[in-house]
Amino acid sequence: MPPTDTRRPPSAPDPAAPGSEPRAATAEPGPAAAPPVLAEVVRSGFAESRHRGSLVLLAADGSELLALGEVTGPVYPRSAAKPMQAAAMLRAGARLSGERLALAAGSHSGEPFHLDLVAAVLADAGLSEADLRTPPALPLDPAEAEALLTSGGGPSRMAMDCSGKHAGMLTACVAAGWPTDGYLSPDHPVQRLVREEIETATGEGVVHTGTDGCGAPLMAVSLTGLARAYRRYVLAEPGSPERLVADAMRAHPEYVAGTRRHDTWLMREVPGALAKVGAEAVQAVALADGRALALKVEDGGGRAVGPVLRRALRLLGVDGALPERLGDAPVLGGGLRVGEIRASF
C-alpha cells in the first residue's frame, strides 16, 4: 500500500505556520440606500414621476417623532438658514426690527414694497445698491419679473431675492465697525458670527462650507439640526436675538417671502408658525409649542415641497388651520386639471 501523501496544495495555508491565521472576509461597502419616495406626480391616474427625499419631525419636547431617509447627514440648508444669519446680524449690533428684520431673514419676491425697503435699509446705513454683492437678477416672483421686463427694466442686484439678507449683513458691518468690502468671505467677522450662530442653534458643527447662489457662505448641517434650530427660535426667551427674528418673521411674513408664496400663507394662517423655504427643495417649519420639521427633496424638485410639507404638518397634528393653497399642485392636460403632485408617505 503506497504511503499517504500528507502534503497540502500550495494554495492552502499551513495552520501551524506563523502569520497563517484566517482573516475574516471584508465586505465591500455597497451603494447607499435610496431615500424613500416622498411625492409622486400622478397624471390621469398614472404615476409618471417620483420625488425621493428625507424628512424629520420633532415633537414639542424635541424628541424625534418620524425620520424618513437620511436626516443626520449634512445638507445645504440654503435660504432656510436665513433666520440664523439674521440673528447673527443682531448680535453684531445691527438695529433691525419689524419688517426690516423679517426682510433680512427672508427671500423676497421682488415686489415693489420689498425693493423699497431694501433701498431704505441701505440708505440708513449710508450705503447703496452698489455696495451689494448679490448677483444681478430678475425678481423671484414670475409676475413681478414679467412686469419689470414689460416696463423696460432688467436684472439688478436689488431685485435678487437675497438682497434683504445682504443689506442686513452690510448694516451689521457698519454697526460693528467692520469693513463692508469682503463681507461675503467666510473669514469676515460677520460670517464667522453666522457660523457660530448656526452651530449653536443646530447643536452641531458645520461640516462643510460652500457658496450659496447669492455668493454668501453656505454651511452644511443635518435636517435634524435644522429642525432643532427652528424649534429653538420659537421657544427662545422674548427679547433674545433668536426670538426677535422669529417674532419679526411671523408678524411680517410678506417680507419673508411675498404675497404669492407658501411661507407667507403658512405663517399668516397657522398661529405661531415659523417657516422658511430654501433652494433645491429644502423647507423648515416650527410651531409655537416647539413641534418642528425639516425636509429635503433629493432631486431639488421644488414642485414637491408643498405637497410634502402639507402631509408633514398633518402628521405633526396641524389640522384645519392649513391654507387650502398650501400643497395644491395640479397636473394639467390641455389646460384642464388631470392629476396632481401628491405626498406618498
mmCIF file of C-alpha atoms in Angstrom:
data_model
loop_
_atom_site.group_PDB
_atom_site.id
_atom_site.type_symbol
_atom_site.label_atom_id
_atom_site.label_comp_id
_atom_site.label_asym_id
_atom_site.label_seq_id
_atom_site.Cartn_x
_atom_site.Cartn_y
_atom_site.Cartn_z
ATOM 1 C CA MET A 1 0.000 0.000 0.000
ATOM 2 C CA PRO A 2 1.523 3.320 -1.017
ATOM 3 C CA PRO A 3 2.273 5.828 1.719
ATOM 4 C CA THR A 4 -0.304 8.560 2.359
ATOM 5 C CA ASP A 5 0.631 11.952 0.845
ATOM 6 C CA THR A 6 0.262 14.489 3.673
ATOM 7 C CA ARG A 7 1.421 17.444 1.649
ATOM 8 C CA ARG A 8 -1.049 20.370 1.225
ATOM 9 C CA PRO A 9 -1.718 22.076 -2.082
ATOM 10 C CA PRO A 10 0.377 25.222 -2.433
ATOM 11 C CA SER A 11 -2.730 27.417 -2.140
ATOM 12 C CA ALA A 12 -3.747 26.067 1.257
ATOM 13 C CA PRO A 13 -2.075 27.802 4.222
ATOM 14 C CA ASP A 14 -0.495 25.678 6.892
ATOM 15 C CA PRO A 15 -2.397 26.413 10.129
ATOM 16 C CA ALA A 16 0.786 25.839 12.103
ATOM 17 C CA ALA A 17 2.781 28.391 10.113
ATOM 18 C CA PRO A 18 3.347 31.846 11.606
ATOM 19 C CA GLY A 19 1.015 34.501 10.288
ATOM 20 C CA SER A 20 -1.332 31.939 8.817
ATOM 21 C CA GLU A 21 -4.362 32.876 10.980
ATOM 22 C CA PRO A 22 -7.503 33.001 8.843
ATOM 23 C CA ARG A 23 -8.665 36.505 8.016
ATOM 24 C CA ALA A 24 -12.320 37.496 8.230
ATOM 25 C CA ALA A 25 -13.883 38.326 4.916
ATOM 26 C CA THR A 26 -14.288 42.076 4.417
ATOM 27 C CA ALA A 27 -17.438 43.108 2.626
ATOM 28 C CA GLU A 28 -17.104 45.882 0.135
ATOM 29 C CA PRO A 29 -19.336 48.845 1.049
ATOM 30 C CA GLY A 30 -22.439 48.789 -1.069
ATOM 31 C CA PRO A 31 -24.271 51.756 -2.521
ATOM 32 C CA ALA A 32 -26.191 53.888 -0.037
ATOM 33 C CA ALA A 33 -29.866 53.066 0.152
ATOM 34 C CA ALA A 34 -32.017 55.415 -1.867
ATOM 35 C CA PRO A 35 -34.170 57.702 0.262
ATOM 36 C CA PRO A 36 -37.888 56.957 0.241
ATOM 37 C CA VAL A 37 -40.348 58.397 -2.243
ATOM 38 C CA LEU A 38 -41.946 61.439 -0.637
ATOM 39 C CA ALA A 39 -44.115 62.577 -3.550
ATOM 40 C CA GLU A 40 -45.370 61.306 -6.864
ATOM 41 C CA VAL A 41 -46.663 63.052 -9.954
ATOM 42 C CA VAL A 42 -49.956 61.472 -10.971
ATOM 43 C CA ARG A 43 -51.355 62.147 -14.455
ATOM 44 C CA SER A 44 -54.686 60.628 -15.468
ATOM 45 C CA GLY A 45 -54.382 58.106 -12.640
ATOM 46 C CA PHE A 46 -50.861 57.060 -13.672
ATOM 47 C CA ALA A 47 -47.797 57.837 -11.503
ATOM 48 C CA GLU A 48 -45.362 59.158 -14.106
ATOM 49 C CA SER A 49 -42.668 60.652 -11.863
ATOM 50 C CA ARG A 50 -41.479 60.329 -8.281
ATOM 51 C CA HIS A 51 -39.521 62.542 -5.902
ATOM 52 C CA ARG A 52 -37.375 60.925 -3.215
ATOM 53 C CA GLY A 53 -36.142 62.733 -0.154
ATOM 54 C CA SER A 54 -35.670 62.942 3.588
ATOM 55 C CA LEU A 55 -37.865 64.300 6.351
ATOM 56 C CA VAL A 56 -37.648 64.644 10.129
ATOM 57 C CA LEU A 57 -40.440 65.545 12.552
ATOM 58 C CA LEU A 58 -39.763 66.637 16.134
ATOM 59 C CA ALA A 59 -42.250 66.593 18.997
ATOM 60 C CA ALA A 60 -42.821 69.605 21.224
ATOM 61 C CA ASP A 61 -40.245 68.256 23.696
ATOM 62 C CA GLY A 62 -37.636 67.913 20.941
ATOM 63 C CA SER A 63 -37.810 64.141 20.633
ATOM 64 C CA GLU A 64 -37.922 62.566 17.191
ATOM 65 C CA LEU A 65 -41.395 61.604 16.010
ATOM 66 C CA LEU A 66 -40.521 60.467 12.498
ATOM 67 C CA ALA A 67 -37.407 60.157 10.376
ATOM 68 C CA LEU A 68 -37.543 59.215 6.705
ATOM 69 C CA GLY A 69 -34.376 58.931 4.659
ATOM 70 C CA GLU A 70 -31.080 60.474 5.798
ATOM 71 C CA VAL A 71 -31.781 63.070 8.489
ATOM 72 C CA THR A 72 -28.433 63.105 10.317
ATOM 73 C CA GLY A 73 -26.086 63.600 7.351
ATOM 74 C CA PRO A 74 -25.143 67.055 6.068
ATOM 75 C CA VAL A 75 -27.263 69.027 3.616
ATOM 76 C CA TYR A 76 -27.065 72.602 2.462
ATOM 77 C CA PRO A 77 -29.999 74.388 4.121
ATOM 78 C CA ARG A 78 -29.771 77.150 1.527
ATOM 79 C CA SER A 79 -32.130 80.011 2.451
ATOM 80 C CA ALA A 80 -33.624 78.036 5.321
ATOM 81 C CA ALA A 81 -30.501 79.216 7.189
ATOM 82 C CA LYS A 82 -31.555 82.860 6.923
ATOM 83 C CA PRO A 83 -33.160 83.152 10.388
ATOM 84 C CA MET A 84 -29.797 82.188 11.890
ATOM 85 C CA GLN A 85 -27.970 84.621 9.641
ATOM 86 C CA ALA A 86 -30.362 87.365 10.764
ATOM 87 C CA ALA A 87 -29.797 86.546 14.443
ATOM 88 C CA ALA A 88 -26.058 86.910 13.850
ATOM 89 C CA MET A 89 -26.697 90.379 12.399
ATOM 90 C CA LEU A 90 -28.442 91.372 15.624
ATOM 91 C CA ARG A 91 -25.577 90.029 17.712
ATOM 92 C CA ALA A 92 -23.226 92.194 15.656
ATOM 93 C CA GLY A 93 -25.263 95.246 16.622
ATOM 94 C CA ALA A 94 -27.473 95.748 13.569
ATOM 95 C CA ARG A 95 -30.514 97.810 14.502
ATOM 96 C CA LEU A 96 -33.092 95.825 12.594
ATOM 97 C CA SER A 97 -36.649 95.207 13.730
ATOM 98 C CA GLY A 98 -40.136 94.610 12.382
ATOM 99 C CA GLU A 99 -40.363 94.487 8.614
ATOM 100 C CA ARG A 100 -36.642 95.170 8.237
ATOM 101 C CA LEU A 101 -35.669 92.178 10.328
ATOM 102 C CA ALA A 102 -38.174 89.953 8.512
ATOM 103 C CA LEU A 103 -36.699 91.119 5.193
ATOM 104 C CA ALA A 104 -33.171 90.314 6.407
ATOM 105 C CA ALA A 105 -34.329 86.772 7.251
ATOM 106 C CA GLY A 106 -36.261 86.338 4.031
ATOM 107 C CA SER A 107 -36.081 85.540 0.342
ATOM 108 C CA HIS A 108 -38.263 88.270 -1.068
ATOM 109 C CA SER A 109 -40.262 88.040 -4.281
ATOM 110 C CA GLY A 110 -39.052 91.321 -5.728
ATOM 111 C CA GLU A 111 -42.324 93.166 -5.216
ATOM 112 C CA PRO A 112 -42.107 96.981 -5.055
ATOM 113 C CA PHE A 113 -42.503 97.099 -1.270
ATOM 114 C CA HIS A 114 -39.577 94.686 -0.927
ATOM 115 C CA LEU A 115 -37.271 96.729 -3.120
ATOM 116 C CA ASP A 116 -38.267 99.993 -1.449
ATOM 117 C CA LEU A 117 -37.371 98.598 1.972
ATOM 118 C CA VAL A 118 -34.030 97.163 0.817
ATOM 119 C CA ALA A 119 -33.146 100.629 -0.504
ATOM 120 C CA ALA A 120 -34.194 102.234 2.803
ATOM 121 C CA VAL A 121 -32.122 99.803 4.896
ATOM 122 C CA LEU A 122 -29.049 100.509 2.793
ATOM 123 C CA ALA A 123 -29.589 104.278 2.840
ATOM 124 C CA ASP A 124 -29.950 104.368 6.615
ATOM 125 C CA ALA A 125 -26.543 102.676 6.874
ATOM 126 C CA GLY A 126 -25.001 105.167 4.478
ATOM 127 C CA LEU A 127 -24.857 102.580 1.699
ATOM 128 C CA SER A 128 -26.418 101.986 -1.705
ATOM 129 C CA GLU A 129 -27.151 99.210 -4.177
ATOM 130 C CA ALA A 130 -23.547 99.475 -5.368
ATOM 131 C CA ASP A 131 -22.424 98.015 -2.025
ATOM 132 C CA LEU A 132 -24.464 94.839 -2.523
ATOM 133 C CA ARG A 133 -22.551 91.816 -3.773
ATOM 134 C CA THR A 134 -25.661 89.932 -4.839
ATOM 135 C CA PRO A 135 -25.595 88.847 -8.495
ATOM 136 C CA PRO A 136 -27.952 90.870 -10.723
ATOM 137 C CA ALA A 137 -31.235 89.007 -11.133
ATOM 138 C CA LEU A 138 -34.876 89.381 -12.017
ATOM 139 C CA PRO A 139 -37.493 89.201 -9.239
ATOM 140 C CA LEU A 140 -38.159 85.707 -7.944
ATOM 141 C CA ASP A 141 -41.909 86.090 -8.490
ATOM 142 C CA PRO A 142 -42.680 85.410 -12.193
ATOM 143 C CA ALA A 143 -45.422 88.064 -12.264
ATOM 144 C CA GLU A 144 -43.031 90.694 -10.885
ATOM 145 C CA ALA A 145 -40.306 89.640 -13.301
ATOM 146 C CA GLU A 146 -42.692 89.956 -16.249
ATOM 147 C CA ALA A 147 -43.908 93.364 -15.068
ATOM 148 C CA LEU A 148 -40.330 94.592 -14.728
ATOM 149 C CA LEU A 149 -39.369 93.420 -18.214
ATOM 150 C CA THR A 150 -42.545 94.850 -19.729
ATOM 151 C CA SER A 151 -41.720 98.235 -18.215
ATOM 152 C CA GLY A 152 -38.280 98.174 -19.791
ATOM 153 C CA GLY A 153 -36.384 97.128 -16.663
ATOM 154 C CA GLY A 154 -33.939 94.286 -16.243
ATOM 155 C CA PRO A 155 -31.886 92.331 -13.722
ATOM 156 C CA SER A 156 -30.436 94.211 -10.752
ATOM 157 C CA ARG A 157 -28.624 93.484 -7.504
ATOM 158 C CA MET A 158 -31.593 94.859 -5.583
ATOM 159 C CA ALA A 159 -34.117 92.579 -7.290
ATOM 160 C CA MET A 160 -32.191 89.437 -6.350
ATOM 161 C CA ASP A 161 -34.214 87.618 -3.668
ATOM 162 C CA CYS A 162 -31.353 87.651 -1.130
ATOM 163 C CA SER A 163 -30.764 91.418 -1.244
ATOM 164 C CA GLY A 164 -32.562 91.888 2.072
ATOM 165 C CA LYS A 165 -30.150 89.493 3.752
ATOM 166 C CA HIS A 166 -27.170 91.185 2.161
ATOM 167 C CA ALA A 167 -28.433 94.622 3.198
ATOM 168 C CA GLY A 168 -28.728 93.300 6.753
ATOM 169 C CA MET A 169 -25.189 91.909 6.697
ATOM 170 C CA LEU A 170 -23.863 95.235 5.460
ATOM 171 C CA THR A 171 -25.809 97.053 8.186
ATOM 172 C CA ALA A 172 -24.255 94.719 10.762
ATOM 173 C CA CYS A 173 -20.787 95.509 9.411
ATOM 174 C CA VAL A 174 -21.408 99.262 9.727
ATOM 175 C CA ALA A 175 -22.778 98.860 13.269
ATOM 176 C CA ALA A 176 -19.803 96.764 14.386
ATOM 177 C CA GLY A 177 -17.184 98.883 12.649
ATOM 178 C CA TRP A 178 -16.189 96.054 10.320
ATOM 179 C CA PRO A 179 -15.214 96.644 6.676
ATOM 180 C CA THR A 180 -18.022 96.216 4.179
ATOM 181 C CA ASP A 181 -15.570 95.147 1.496
ATOM 182 C CA GLY A 182 -15.231 91.396 1.501
ATOM 183 C CA TYR A 183 -18.292 90.854 3.724
ATOM 184 C CA LEU A 184 -19.003 87.572 1.904
ATOM 185 C CA SER A 185 -15.662 85.983 2.736
ATOM 186 C CA PRO A 186 -16.005 83.065 5.175
ATOM 187 C CA ASP A 187 -13.226 84.714 7.205
ATOM 188 C CA HIS A 188 -15.008 88.054 7.525
ATOM 189 C CA PRO A 189 -16.180 88.760 11.113
ATOM 190 C CA VAL A 190 -19.851 88.811 10.133
ATOM 191 C CA GLN A 191 -19.594 85.371 8.508
ATOM 192 C CA ARG A 192 -17.668 83.940 11.451
ATOM 193 C CA LEU A 193 -20.504 85.164 13.660
ATOM 194 C CA VAL A 194 -23.027 83.490 11.337
ATOM 195 C CA ARG A 195 -21.146 80.202 11.653
ATOM 196 C CA GLU A 196 -21.187 80.439 15.459
ATOM 197 C CA GLU A 197 -24.922 81.128 15.385
ATOM 198 C CA ILE A 198 -25.633 78.175 13.116
ATOM 199 C CA GLU A 199 -23.577 75.802 15.233
ATOM 200 C CA THR A 200 -25.243 76.975 18.441
ATOM 201 C CA ALA A 201 -28.759 76.840 17.027
ATOM 202 C CA THR A 202 -28.420 73.413 15.398
ATOM 203 C CA GLY A 203 -26.365 71.903 18.201
ATOM 204 C CA GLU A 204 -23.800 70.542 15.778
ATOM 205 C CA GLY A 205 -20.674 71.618 13.963
ATOM 206 C CA VAL A 206 -20.659 72.824 10.390
ATOM 207 C CA VAL A 207 -19.106 70.001 8.362
ATOM 208 C CA HIS A 208 -18.733 71.768 5.035
ATOM 209 C CA THR A 209 -18.756 75.341 3.787
ATOM 210 C CA GLY A 210 -19.648 76.211 0.208
ATOM 211 C CA THR A 211 -21.026 79.208 -1.658
ATOM 212 C CA ASP A 212 -24.728 79.950 -1.937
ATOM 213 C CA GLY A 213 -26.377 81.237 -5.085
ATOM 214 C CA CYS A 214 -26.215 84.794 -3.742
ATOM 215 C CA GLY A 215 -22.488 84.487 -3.042
ATOM 216 C CA ALA A 216 -22.721 84.188 0.752
ATOM 217 C CA PRO A 217 -21.027 81.322 2.606
ATOM 218 C CA LEU A 218 -23.237 78.241 2.781
ATOM 219 C CA MET A 219 -22.835 75.925 5.756
ATOM 220 C CA ALA A 220 -23.926 72.293 5.752
ATOM 221 C CA VAL A 221 -25.824 70.854 8.714
ATOM 222 C CA SER A 222 -28.247 67.969 9.159
ATOM 223 C CA LEU A 223 -32.012 68.119 8.717
ATOM 224 C CA THR A 224 -32.367 67.176 12.380
ATOM 225 C CA GLY A 225 -30.121 70.077 13.331
ATOM 226 C CA LEU A 226 -32.118 72.430 11.127
ATOM 227 C CA ALA A 227 -35.417 71.390 12.714
ATOM 228 C CA ARG A 228 -33.791 71.759 16.136
ATOM 229 C CA ALA A 229 -32.734 75.327 15.277
ATOM 230 C CA TYR A 230 -36.256 76.372 14.289
ATOM 231 C CA ARG A 231 -37.622 74.837 17.477
ATOM 232 C CA ARG A 232 -35.030 76.799 19.451
ATOM 233 C CA TYR A 233 -36.080 80.065 17.803
ATOM 234 C CA VAL A 234 -39.816 79.801 18.556
ATOM 235 C CA LEU A 235 -39.112 78.781 22.176
ATOM 236 C CA ALA A 236 -36.385 81.368 22.855
ATOM 237 C CA GLU A 237 -36.743 83.963 25.582
ATOM 238 C CA PRO A 238 -38.604 87.115 24.491
ATOM 239 C CA GLY A 239 -36.129 89.810 23.528
ATOM 240 C CA SER A 240 -33.330 87.372 22.637
ATOM 241 C CA PRO A 241 -31.918 87.585 19.093
ATOM 242 C CA GLU A 242 -33.483 84.231 18.204
ATOM 243 C CA ARG A 243 -36.920 85.253 19.406
ATOM 244 C CA LEU A 244 -36.707 88.714 17.839
ATOM 245 C CA VAL A 245 -36.075 87.089 14.465
ATOM 246 C CA ALA A 246 -38.872 84.553 14.896
ATOM 247 C CA ASP A 247 -41.332 87.207 16.039
ATOM 248 C CA ALA A 248 -40.470 89.571 13.168
ATOM 249 C CA MET A 249 -40.871 86.812 10.580
ATOM 250 C CA ARG A 250 -44.221 85.721 11.984
ATOM 251 C CA ALA A 251 -45.527 89.279 12.268
ATOM 252 C CA HIS A 252 -44.436 90.273 8.751
ATOM 253 C CA PRO A 253 -44.444 87.107 6.614
ATOM 254 C CA GLU A 254 -44.968 89.023 3.379
ATOM 255 C CA TYR A 255 -41.446 90.428 3.836
ATOM 256 C CA VAL A 256 -40.030 86.937 4.404
ATOM 257 C CA ALA A 257 -41.453 85.720 1.102
ATOM 258 C CA GLY A 258 -44.139 87.592 -0.835
ATOM 259 C CA THR A 259 -47.847 87.855 -1.418
ATOM 260 C CA ARG A 260 -47.943 84.708 -3.585
ATOM 261 C CA ARG A 261 -45.636 82.384 -1.622
ATOM 262 C CA HIS A 262 -46.427 79.467 0.664
ATOM 263 C CA ASP A 263 -44.216 80.636 3.569
ATOM 264 C CA THR A 264 -46.381 83.764 3.758
ATOM 265 C CA TRP A 265 -49.628 81.808 3.618
ATOM 266 C CA LEU A 266 -48.471 79.360 6.273
ATOM 267 C CA MET A 267 -47.285 81.972 8.774
ATOM 268 C CA ARG A 268 -50.435 84.031 8.268
ATOM 269 C CA GLU A 269 -52.879 81.175 8.728
ATOM 270 C CA VAL A 270 -51.215 78.870 11.268
ATOM 271 C CA PRO A 271 -50.849 80.839 14.520
ATOM 272 C CA GLY A 272 -47.272 80.911 15.767
ATOM 273 C CA ALA A 273 -45.762 79.033 12.826
ATOM 274 C CA LEU A 274 -42.231 79.936 11.694
ATOM 275 C CA ALA A 275 -41.458 78.818 8.137
ATOM 276 C CA LYS A 276 -38.684 79.276 5.605
ATOM 277 C CA VAL A 277 -38.067 77.540 2.320
ATOM 278 C CA GLY A 278 -34.649 77.105 0.765
ATOM 279 C CA ALA A 279 -33.451 76.482 -2.770
ATOM 280 C CA GLU A 280 -33.088 72.904 -4.001
ATOM 281 C CA ALA A 281 -36.294 71.922 -2.193
ATOM 282 C CA VAL A 282 -35.403 72.470 1.459
ATOM 283 C CA GLN A 283 -38.041 73.518 3.982
ATOM 284 C CA ALA A 284 -38.041 74.062 7.746
ATOM 285 C CA VAL A 285 -41.006 74.856 9.993
ATOM 286 C CA ALA A 286 -41.549 75.187 13.727
ATOM 287 C CA LEU A 287 -44.862 75.568 15.516
ATOM 288 C CA ALA A 288 -45.415 77.767 18.552
ATOM 289 C CA ASP A 289 -45.194 74.874 21.026
ATOM 290 C CA GLY A 290 -41.877 73.567 19.671
ATOM 291 C CA ARG A 291 -43.036 70.927 17.221
ATOM 292 C CA ALA A 292 -40.774 71.200 14.189
ATOM 293 C CA LEU A 293 -39.836 69.658 10.861
ATOM 294 C CA ALA A 294 -37.210 69.862 8.161
ATOM 295 C CA LEU A 295 -37.229 68.240 4.742
ATOM 296 C CA LYS A 296 -35.131 67.960 1.612
ATOM 297 C CA VAL A 297 -36.310 66.633 -1.741
ATOM 298 C CA GLU A 298 -33.299 64.788 -3.095
ATOM 299 C CA ASP A 299 -33.513 65.948 -6.708
ATOM 300 C CA GLY A 300 -34.166 69.567 -5.744
ATOM 301 C CA GLY A 301 -37.647 69.448 -7.273
ATOM 302 C CA GLY A 302 -39.397 72.398 -5.683
ATOM 303 C CA ARG A 303 -42.753 71.324 -7.070
ATOM 304 C CA ALA A 304 -42.827 68.525 -4.482
ATOM 305 C CA VAL A 305 -42.234 70.743 -1.439
ATOM 306 C CA GLY A 306 -45.817 71.956 -0.972
ATOM 307 C CA PRO A 307 -47.494 68.530 -1.019
ATOM 308 C CA VAL A 308 -44.796 67.008 1.197
ATOM 309 C CA LEU A 309 -44.977 69.932 3.621
ATOM 310 C CA ARG A 310 -48.755 69.701 3.880
ATOM 311 C CA ARG A 311 -48.599 65.980 4.708
ATOM 312 C CA ALA A 312 -45.790 66.526 7.218
ATOM 313 C CA LEU A 313 -47.743 69.246 9.010
ATOM 314 C CA ARG A 314 -50.748 66.940 9.228
ATOM 315 C CA LEU A 315 -48.527 64.300 10.821
ATOM 316 C CA LEU A 316 -47.390 66.947 13.319
ATOM 317 C CA GLY A 317 -51.028 67.434 14.277
ATOM 318 C CA VAL A 318 -51.842 70.629 12.386
ATOM 319 C CA ASP A 319 -55.434 70.283 11.311
ATOM 320 C CA GLY A 320 -57.942 72.729 9.865
ATOM 321 C CA ALA A 321 -55.683 75.791 10.033
ATOM 322 C CA LEU A 322 -53.675 74.891 6.930
ATOM 323 C CA PRO A 323 -54.280 77.203 3.959
ATOM 324 C CA GLU A 324 -56.009 75.475 1.071
ATOM 325 C CA ARG A 325 -53.381 76.765 -1.370
ATOM 326 C CA LEU A 326 -50.575 75.023 0.512
ATOM 327 C CA GLY A 327 -49.737 71.785 -1.233
ATOM 328 C CA ASP A 328 -52.251 72.138 -4.049
ATOM 329 C CA ALA A 329 -50.125 71.178 -7.062
ATOM 330 C CA PRO A 330 -52.297 70.381 -10.061
ATOM 331 C CA VAL A 331 -51.106 68.488 -13.123
ATOM 332 C CA LEU A 332 -52.636 69.924 -16.287
ATOM 333 C CA GLY A 333 -53.577 68.401 -19.614
ATOM 334 C CA GLY A 334 -54.987 70.592 -22.354
ATOM 335 C CA GLY A 335 -55.395 73.345 -19.800
ATOM 336 C CA LEU A 336 -57.531 71.163 -17.543
ATOM 337 C CA ARG A 337 -56.651 69.501 -14.245
ATOM 338 C CA VAL A 338 -55.937 65.831 -14.968
ATOM 339 C CA GLY A 339 -53.912 64.926 -11.905
ATOM 340 C CA GLU A 340 -51.784 66.230 -9.072
ATOM 341 C CA ILE A 341 -48.464 66.082 -7.286
ATOM 342 C CA ARG A 342 -49.223 64.311 -4.034
ATOM 343 C CA ALA A 343 -47.385 63.157 -0.950
ATOM 344 C CA SER A 344 -46.786 59.400 -0.875
ATOM 345 C CA PHE A 345 -45.629 58.685 2.674
#
